[in-house]
Coordinates of C-alpha atoms in Angstrom, one line a residue:
M11 CA 99.5 -69.6 64.8
V12 CA 97.8 -66.2 64.9
I13 CA 95.3 -65.6 67.9
D14 CA 92.4 -63.2 67.6
S15 CA 93.2 -60.3 69.9
E16 CA 89.5 -60.2 71.2
T17 CA 89.6 -63.7 72.6
S18 CA 93.4 -63.9 73.7
G19 CA 93.9 -64.2 77.4
S20 CA 90.3 -64.6 78.2
H21 CA 87.7 -67.3 78.3
H22 CA 85.2 -67.5 75.5
R23 CA 81.7 -66.6 76.6
R24 CA 78.6 -67.4 74.4
L25 CA 76.1 -64.6 73.8
T26 CA 72.9 -64.8 75.6
F27 CA 69.5 -64.4 73.6
A28 CA 68.9 -60.9 75.1
A29 CA 72.2 -59.6 74.2
F30 CA 72.2 -61.2 70.8
L31 CA 68.9 -59.2 70.1
N32 CA 70.4 -55.9 71.6
T33 CA 73.4 -56.4 69.2
N34 CA 71.0 -56.8 66.1
L35 CA 68.9 -53.9 67.4
S36 CA 72.0 -51.7 67.7
A37 CA 73.2 -52.5 64.2
D38 CA 69.7 -51.8 62.8
E39 CA 69.6 -48.2 64.5
E40 CA 73.0 -47.4 63.1
E41 CA 71.6 -48.3 59.5
Q42 CA 68.1 -46.9 59.9
S43 CA 68.5 -44.0 62.3
P44 CA 72.2 -42.8 62.2
H45 CA 71.2 -39.7 64.2
G46 CA 69.2 -41.9 66.9
A47 CA 65.9 -40.2 65.9
A48 CA 62.7 -42.0 67.3
D49 CA 59.8 -43.1 65.6
V50 CA 57.2 -40.7 67.1
I51 CA 53.5 -41.3 66.6
N52 CA 52.0 -37.9 65.4
P53 CA 49.0 -36.9 67.6
S54 CA 47.3 -35.2 64.9
S55 CA 47.6 -37.9 62.4
N56 CA 44.4 -39.0 60.6
Q57 CA 45.6 -42.5 60.4
Q58 CA 43.9 -44.9 62.8
R59 CA 46.5 -45.7 65.8
Q60 CA 47.0 -49.0 67.3
S61 CA 45.0 -49.6 70.6
N62 CA 47.0 -49.0 73.7
A63 CA 47.6 -51.9 75.7
T64 CA 49.8 -53.2 78.6
S65 CA 51.7 -56.3 78.8
G66 CA 51.9 -58.9 81.7
D67 CA 55.6 -59.6 80.9
S68 CA 56.9 -56.1 81.3
S69 CA 60.5 -55.6 82.0
P70 CA 62.3 -53.1 84.2
N71 CA 64.2 -52.1 81.2
Q72 CA 61.3 -50.9 79.1
V73 CA 61.5 -47.3 77.8
L74 CA 58.3 -45.5 78.7
S75 CA 57.9 -42.3 76.6
P76 CA 55.3 -39.7 77.2
W77 CA 55.1 -39.4 73.4
N78 CA 53.6 -42.9 73.1
Q79 CA 56.7 -44.2 71.3
T80 CA 57.3 -47.7 70.4
Y81 CA 59.6 -49.9 72.7
S82 CA 61.2 -53.3 72.7
P83 CA 61.1 -55.2 76.0
Y84 CA 64.8 -56.3 75.2
Y85 CA 66.1 -52.8 74.8
T86 CA 68.6 -52.0 77.5
D87 CA 70.4 -48.7 76.3
T88 CA 68.4 -45.8 78.0
T89 CA 70.5 -43.0 76.5
T90 CA 68.7 -43.0 73.1
T91 CA 65.3 -43.9 72.1
P92 CA 64.8 -47.1 70.1
T93 CA 63.2 -47.6 66.8
M94 CA 60.5 -50.1 65.9
S95 CA 61.7 -53.5 66.4
P96 CA 60.1 -56.5 64.5
S97 CA 59.9 -58.2 67.8
P98 CA 56.4 -59.9 68.4
W99 CA 56.4 -58.5 71.9
N100 CA 56.4 -54.8 70.8
Q101 CA 53.4 -52.9 72.3
T102 CA 52.5 -49.1 72.3
Y103 CA 52.4 -47.4 75.7
S104 CA 51.8 -44.0 77.3
P105 CA 51.6 -43.2 80.9
Y106 CA 49.3 -40.3 80.1
Y107 CA 46.3 -42.3 79.2
K108 CA 43.8 -41.9 82.0
S109 CA 41.4 -44.6 80.7
P110 CA 41.5 -47.8 78.5
W111 CA 40.0 -45.6 75.6
I112 CA 42.1 -43.8 73.0
Y113 CA 40.5 -40.6 71.6
Q114 CA 40.9 -40.5 67.7
T115 CA 39.6 -37.9 65.1
R116 CA 39.5 -37.8 61.4
N117 CA 37.8 -34.7 59.9
I118 CA 35.3 -35.1 57.2
D119 CA 36.1 -33.9 53.8
D120 CA 35.5 -30.2 53.0
D121 CA 33.5 -30.8 49.9
D122 CA 31.2 -33.0 51.9
S123 CA 30.7 -31.1 55.1
D124 CA 27.0 -32.4 55.7
N125 CA 27.8 -36.1 55.9
G126 CA 30.7 -38.3 57.0
L127 CA 32.8 -39.5 59.9
I128 CA 33.7 -36.8 62.6
G129 CA 35.7 -39.0 65.1
T130 CA 36.5 -42.5 66.6
I131 CA 36.9 -43.7 70.2
V132 CA 38.9 -46.9 70.3
R133 CA 38.9 -49.0 73.5
Q134 CA 41.8 -51.2 74.6
E135 CA 39.8 -54.4 75.2
G136 CA 36.3 -55.7 75.1
H137 CA 33.4 -54.7 73.0
V138 CA 30.9 -51.8 72.9
Y139 CA 27.2 -53.3 73.7
S140 CA 25.3 -50.1 74.6
L141 CA 25.4 -46.4 74.3
A142 CA 23.0 -43.4 75.0
A143 CA 23.5 -39.7 74.3
S144 CA 22.0 -36.7 76.3
G145 CA 22.9 -33.3 75.2
D146 CA 26.5 -33.1 74.8
L147 CA 27.4 -36.1 76.8
L148 CA 27.8 -39.7 75.6
F149 CA 27.5 -42.7 77.9
T150 CA 29.0 -46.0 76.6
G151 CA 28.5 -49.5 78.0
S152 CA 30.8 -52.5 77.6
D153 CA 31.8 -56.1 78.6
S154 CA 34.1 -54.4 81.3
K155 CA 31.3 -53.5 83.5
N156 CA 32.3 -49.8 83.1
I157 CA 30.0 -46.9 82.0
R158 CA 32.2 -44.4 80.4
V159 CA 31.0 -40.6 80.1
W160 CA 32.2 -38.4 77.1
K161 CA 31.9 -34.7 76.5
D162 CA 33.0 -33.4 73.2
L163 CA 34.6 -36.8 72.3
K164 CA 36.9 -36.3 75.4
D165 CA 37.0 -38.5 78.5
F166 CA 34.7 -36.7 81.1
A167 CA 33.7 -39.3 83.7
G168 CA 33.1 -42.8 84.5
F169 CA 31.5 -45.3 87.0
K170 CA 31.6 -48.9 87.3
S171 CA 29.3 -51.5 88.6
T172 CA 30.4 -54.4 90.7
S173 CA 29.1 -57.0 88.2
G174 CA 27.2 -57.6 85.0
L175 CA 28.1 -56.7 81.3
V176 CA 26.3 -53.3 80.5
K177 CA 23.8 -54.2 77.7
A178 CA 21.4 -51.3 77.7
I179 CA 21.4 -47.7 78.9
V180 CA 18.7 -45.0 79.0
I181 CA 18.8 -41.5 80.4
T182 CA 15.8 -39.6 82.0
G183 CA 15.2 -35.9 81.9
D184 CA 16.2 -35.5 85.7
N185 CA 19.8 -36.7 85.1
R186 CA 19.1 -40.4 86.1
I187 CA 20.9 -43.2 84.4
F188 CA 19.3 -46.7 84.2
T189 CA 21.7 -49.5 83.0
G190 CA 20.7 -53.0 82.2
H191 CA 23.3 -55.8 82.9
Q192 CA 24.1 -59.4 82.1
D193 CA 23.5 -60.4 85.7
G194 CA 19.8 -59.7 85.4
K195 CA 20.0 -56.2 87.4
I196 CA 19.0 -52.8 86.6
R197 CA 21.1 -50.2 88.3
V198 CA 20.3 -46.5 88.8
W199 CA 22.8 -43.7 88.7
R200 CA 22.6 -40.1 89.1
G201 CA 25.1 -37.1 88.4
S202 CA 26.3 -35.0 91.1
K203 CA 25.2 -31.4 91.3
R204 CA 28.1 -30.4 93.3
R205 CA 30.9 -32.1 91.6
T206 CA 31.2 -31.8 87.9
G207 CA 31.6 -35.2 86.2
G208 CA 30.6 -37.1 89.5
Y209 CA 28.2 -40.0 89.3
S210 CA 27.0 -42.3 92.0
R211 CA 24.7 -45.3 92.3
I212 CA 21.7 -44.4 93.9
G213 CA 19.6 -47.7 93.8
S214 CA 18.8 -50.6 91.8
L215 CA 15.5 -52.2 90.4
P216 CA 13.6 -53.6 92.2
T217 CA 14.5 -51.6 95.2
L218 CA 15.6 -53.4 98.3
K219 CA 12.5 -52.3 100.4
E220 CA 10.3 -53.8 97.8
F221 CA 12.4 -57.0 97.3
L222 CA 12.2 -57.7 100.9
T223 CA 8.5 -57.0 101.1
K224 CA 7.5 -59.2 98.3
S225 CA 9.8 -62.0 99.2
V226 CA 7.8 -62.8 102.3
N227 CA 4.7 -64.0 100.5
P228 CA 5.1 -67.3 98.5
K229 CA 2.5 -66.1 96.0
N230 CA 5.1 -63.4 94.5
Y231 CA 7.2 -66.3 93.2
V232 CA 7.1 -68.0 89.8
E233 CA 8.7 -71.2 88.8
V234 CA 11.3 -70.6 86.0
R235 CA 12.5 -74.4 86.0
R236 CA 12.2 -77.6 87.8
R237 CA 12.6 -76.9 91.7
K238 CA 13.6 -73.2 90.9
N239 CA 11.3 -70.3 91.9
V240 CA 12.4 -66.6 91.5
L241 CA 10.8 -63.5 92.7
R242 CA 8.2 -62.3 90.1
I243 CA 9.5 -58.5 90.2
R244 CA 13.0 -59.6 89.5
H245 CA 14.7 -60.6 86.3
Y246 CA 16.8 -63.9 86.7
D247 CA 18.5 -63.5 83.3
A248 CA 20.2 -60.8 81.3
V249 CA 18.4 -57.6 80.9
S250 CA 18.8 -57.2 77.2
C251 CA 17.0 -53.8 76.5
L252 CA 15.4 -50.8 78.2
S253 CA 12.9 -48.0 77.0
L254 CA 11.6 -44.9 78.4
N255 CA 8.2 -43.3 78.2
E256 CA 8.8 -40.0 80.4
E257 CA 5.4 -38.7 79.4
L258 CA 3.8 -41.7 81.4
G259 CA 6.4 -41.9 83.8
L260 CA 7.3 -45.4 83.0
L261 CA 10.4 -47.5 82.4
Y262 CA 10.2 -50.9 80.3
S263 CA 12.7 -53.7 80.5
G264 CA 13.0 -56.8 78.5
S265 CA 15.1 -59.7 79.2
W266 CA 16.4 -63.1 78.1
D267 CA 14.1 -64.5 80.8
K268 CA 11.2 -64.0 78.3
T269 CA 9.6 -61.4 80.7
L270 CA 8.4 -57.9 80.2
K271 CA 8.6 -55.6 83.2
V272 CA 6.9 -52.2 83.7
W273 CA 8.5 -49.7 86.4
R274 CA 7.3 -46.5 87.8
L275 CA 10.0 -43.9 87.6
S276 CA 8.6 -41.9 90.7
D277 CA 9.2 -44.6 93.2
S278 CA 11.0 -47.4 91.2
K279 CA 8.2 -49.7 91.8
C280 CA 7.5 -52.7 89.5
L281 CA 3.8 -52.3 88.3
E282 CA 3.8 -55.2 86.0
S283 CA 5.7 -58.7 85.0
I284 CA 4.4 -59.9 81.9
Q285 CA 5.4 -63.4 80.3
A286 CA 5.5 -61.7 76.9
H287 CA 7.3 -64.1 74.5
D288 CA 8.3 -67.8 74.2
D289 CA 12.0 -67.0 73.8
A290 CA 14.4 -64.2 74.8
I291 CA 13.2 -60.6 74.4
N292 CA 15.7 -58.8 72.4
T293 CA 14.3 -55.3 72.0
V294 CA 11.6 -53.1 73.5
A295 CA 10.4 -49.6 72.3
A296 CA 7.8 -47.4 73.8
G297 CA 5.5 -46.0 71.0
F298 CA 2.7 -43.6 70.4
D299 CA -1.0 -43.7 71.6
D300 CA 0.1 -45.7 74.8
L301 CA 1.4 -48.4 72.6
L302 CA 4.5 -50.5 73.5
F303 CA 6.3 -52.9 71.1
T304 CA 8.4 -55.9 71.9
G305 CA 10.6 -58.1 69.7
S306 CA 11.9 -61.4 70.5
A307 CA 14.2 -64.5 69.3
D308 CA 10.9 -66.4 68.8
G309 CA 10.4 -64.3 65.6
T310 CA 7.5 -62.2 66.7
L311 CA 6.8 -58.5 67.0
K312 CA 4.2 -58.0 69.5
V313 CA 2.1 -54.7 70.2
W314 CA 1.0 -54.0 73.9
K315 CA -1.6 -51.2 74.8
R316 CA -1.8 -49.4 78.3
E317 CA -5.4 -49.6 79.4
L318 CA -7.4 -48.8 82.5
Q319 CA -8.2 -51.6 84.8
G320 CA -10.0 -50.9 88.1
R321 CA -8.0 -48.3 89.9
G322 CA -4.7 -48.6 87.9
T323 CA -3.6 -49.6 84.4
K324 CA -2.4 -52.7 82.8
H325 CA -0.9 -53.6 79.5
F326 CA -2.8 -55.8 77.2
L327 CA -1.5 -57.6 74.0
V328 CA -3.5 -56.1 71.2
N329 CA -1.6 -57.3 68.1
V330 CA 1.0 -59.6 66.6
L331 CA 2.6 -57.7 63.6
M332 CA 5.0 -60.2 62.7
K333 CA 5.6 -63.9 63.1
Q334 CA 8.5 -65.6 61.3
E335 CA 11.5 -67.9 61.6
N336 CA 14.1 -65.2 62.0
A337 CA 14.7 -63.5 65.3
V338 CA 13.4 -59.9 65.7
T339 CA 16.6 -58.0 66.8
A340 CA 15.8 -54.2 66.9
L341 CA 13.0 -51.8 66.9
A342 CA 12.7 -48.1 66.4
V343 CA 9.7 -45.7 66.4
N344 CA 9.3 -42.5 64.6
L345 CA 6.8 -40.8 67.0
T346 CA 6.2 -37.8 64.6
A347 CA 5.2 -39.9 61.6
L348 CA 3.8 -42.8 63.6
V349 CA 5.9 -45.5 62.0
V350 CA 7.3 -48.6 63.7
Y351 CA 10.7 -50.1 62.3
C352 CA 11.6 -53.6 63.0
G353 CA 15.0 -55.2 62.2
S354 CA 15.5 -58.9 61.7
S355 CA 18.4 -61.5 61.7
D356 CA 17.7 -62.0 58.0
G357 CA 19.2 -58.5 57.3
T358 CA 15.7 -56.8 56.5
V359 CA 13.9 -53.8 58.1
N360 CA 10.2 -54.0 57.9
F361 CA 8.0 -51.0 58.8
W362 CA 4.4 -50.4 59.7
E363 CA 2.6 -47.1 59.8
G364 CA -0.7 -45.7 61.0
K365 CA -2.3 -44.6 64.4
K366 CA -5.5 -46.7 64.9
Y367 CA -4.5 -49.5 62.5
L368 CA -0.9 -50.4 61.8
S369 CA -0.4 -51.4 58.1
H370 CA 2.7 -52.7 56.8
G371 CA 4.3 -50.3 54.6
G372 CA 7.2 -52.2 53.3
T373 CA 10.6 -53.8 53.6
L374 CA 14.1 -52.0 53.5
R375 CA 16.9 -54.2 52.2
G376 CA 20.4 -52.9 52.8
H377 CA 22.2 -55.5 55.0
R378 CA 23.8 -58.8 54.0
M379 CA 23.8 -60.1 57.5
A380 CA 21.6 -59.5 60.7
V381 CA 20.2 -56.2 61.6
L382 CA 21.4 -55.5 65.2
C383 CA 20.3 -52.0 66.0
L384 CA 18.0 -49.3 64.8
A385 CA 17.6 -45.4 65.5
A386 CA 15.1 -43.0 64.4
A387 CA 16.2 -39.3 63.8
G388 CA 13.7 -37.0 62.1
S389 CA 12.7 -38.3 58.9
L390 CA 15.8 -40.7 59.0
V391 CA 16.0 -44.2 60.3
L392 CA 19.6 -45.8 60.6
S393 CA 20.2 -49.4 60.8
G394 CA 23.4 -51.0 62.0
G395 CA 24.2 -54.7 61.1
A396 CA 26.5 -57.6 61.5
D397 CA 27.9 -56.9 58.2
K398 CA 29.7 -53.9 59.7
N399 CA 27.7 -51.4 57.7
I400 CA 25.3 -48.6 58.9
C401 CA 22.5 -47.8 56.4
V402 CA 20.9 -44.3 56.4
W403 CA 17.3 -44.3 55.1
R404 CA 15.0 -41.3 54.6
R405 CA 11.3 -41.5 54.6
N406 CA 9.9 -39.4 51.8
G407 CA 6.5 -37.7 51.9
D408 CA 4.8 -40.3 50.1
G409 CA 5.8 -42.9 52.6
T410 CA 8.6 -44.5 50.5
H411 CA 12.2 -44.7 51.7
S412 CA 15.5 -43.8 50.1
C413 CA 18.9 -45.1 51.1
L414 CA 21.0 -41.8 51.3
S415 CA 24.2 -43.5 52.1
V416 CA 26.1 -46.5 53.7
L417 CA 28.6 -45.8 56.5
M418 CA 31.4 -48.4 56.3
N419 CA 34.3 -47.6 58.5
H420 CA 33.6 -50.1 61.2
V421 CA 35.6 -53.4 61.1
G422 CA 33.2 -55.3 63.4
P423 CA 29.4 -55.8 63.7
V424 CA 27.5 -52.7 64.7
K425 CA 25.8 -53.2 68.1
C426 CA 24.2 -50.0 68.9
L427 CA 23.2 -46.6 67.6
A428 CA 22.2 -43.2 69.2
A429 CA 21.4 -39.9 67.5
V430 CA 21.2 -36.2 68.8
E431 CA 19.8 -33.4 66.6
E432 CA 22.3 -30.7 65.7
V433 CA 21.2 -27.1 66.2
E434 CA 21.3 -25.4 62.9
E435 CA 20.2 -21.7 62.1
D436 CA 19.0 -22.7 58.6
G437 CA 16.5 -25.2 60.2
E438 CA 17.8 -28.1 58.1
G439 CA 17.8 -31.6 59.9
R440 CA 21.4 -32.4 60.8
W441 CA 22.2 -35.1 63.3
I442 CA 25.1 -36.3 65.2
V443 CA 25.1 -40.2 65.1
Y444 CA 27.1 -42.4 67.6
S445 CA 27.8 -45.9 66.7
G446 CA 29.2 -48.8 69.1
S447 CA 30.7 -51.8 67.5
L448 CA 32.1 -55.1 68.5
D449 CA 35.4 -53.9 66.9
K450 CA 35.9 -52.2 70.2
S451 CA 35.1 -48.6 68.9
V452 CA 32.7 -45.9 68.9
K453 CA 32.4 -43.8 65.8
V454 CA 30.7 -40.3 65.6
W455 CA 29.1 -39.3 62.2
R456 CA 27.3 -36.4 60.9
V457 CA 24.2 -37.1 58.7
K458 CA 21.6 -34.7 56.9
E459 CA 18.2 -35.2 56.2
T460 CA 18.3 -33.0 53.1
A461 CA 21.3 -34.9 51.7
S462 CA 21.2 -34.6 47.7
R463 CA 23.0 -37.8 47.1
V464 CA 20.8 -40.9 47.0
I465 CA 21.9 -44.4 46.6
T466 CA 19.3 -46.4 44.8

C-alpha cells in the first residue's frame, strides 16, 4: 500500500472556503500574470471608470493601493498586488479621494471643437437634483444634503446642511447662495472673503426674528389640513424651485405646498405668500416687464405681474397661458428676445413671445418622455428629459426653432441644466453647459450658437 507523502504522518485537514479561493486566485495569477503585474487603471484613460465605493464588510487583509487598483477581500498575500478577481465583492478603492465624487474627462473631437462633451463628474451614491453656475464655479446639490463646489472641474469646496435634500440652488451677485430643500427650508450661505473656498451658513428663510414675531399673532397662520395650522410665511412642504430678480431685489420660491412666496433680498423678509396653484408648484421663473411665471402639476402655466398697491407692491394673476392634463415641469425665459419656454410631462416644449401680449409661438418636439429641465443661453434653449437626452434648439431670426444637436451621453434622466457664456475673441456665442442627472453624474458640454450642422 502506497501512502501519499503529503498526508503521511499528519491528520487530514479540510480546506476552508477562504483558503480555497486563495488557492484559485494564486493559480489564476500564475497563468494570467506570471510576472505579478497588477491591473492598474490609467488615470488619463478616456473610458468611463467605475464609481468609487466603500464596503461595510471590509477585511483587514484588503490591499489598499494609491493607484486605485482592484482588490479582492479574500486576498491575503501582501507581497504582490492581485489581479482582478471575478468575486462579486470586488470594489474599487483609493484613499486619495477627498470627496465621494470622481473627476473624469473626455476631450471632444478635434474636428468638432465647437460642440461636444468636455468632461464628467461621477458621484459615488445618490442623484444630482440641482446645480448652478457662477463664473468659473459650479455648485451641485444632491440627495445627500451636500452642496459641492467645483472650480475648473476640480473639487474646490463644499458645505452640508443638517437636513433636507437639495432641490434648488441660486446665486446672487454679492456671493450669497440660496438653497431650497426637501424639508421645506430655504438656507442661505456665503463665501468667505478671508479663506479661499470657505462657505458658511448665514441664515435661513424666514429669518428667526421674523418667525418669532409672526408666530405670536394667530392671524398669521393658515390651515393646511384638518386641525393643522402653519405659519403663512413658511413653506411646510418641499421647496421645489427658486428664481432671482436681482434688478428688483427679489427672490421667488415655489413649493409642493402649492404656494408661491416672495422674499426681499436686502433683509430676507417675506413680502407675499400666494396660494398660486391647485397642485404642487414644479417651476418658477422671473421674466421681463415685471412678469413672473409659475408652472404646476395641475397642468397650468400662470403669469403674475408686480404692480403697485398702496405704499407697496403686490403680484397679481394676469393670465393663464396653458391649462392641460399634463404637468408643467420646467420653465426658461429668454430676456433678450422676450420668449417664455415651458416644458411638460408629455415631452413637449411650448413657447410664447411678445412683450405686451404673449402669443403662442409653437411647440418643440424632441423628447419621447417628460421634459424635466430647461435653460436659455443666448439664442439657444436647452431641454433635458426623462429620456436621458438633451436637445439643443436655436431660435432663428424669423422666430422659428431648429434642433442643432441631441446630447445623449447620460444613462439616466436629466434633472437640471445651467449654462455660462464662454468669452471668445471672435464674438461668436459659445456656451459651457452643465447637466445633472439621476445617473449620479454631472456632464460638461460646449455648444455654439452658430453651429452649422442642423438636425431636421
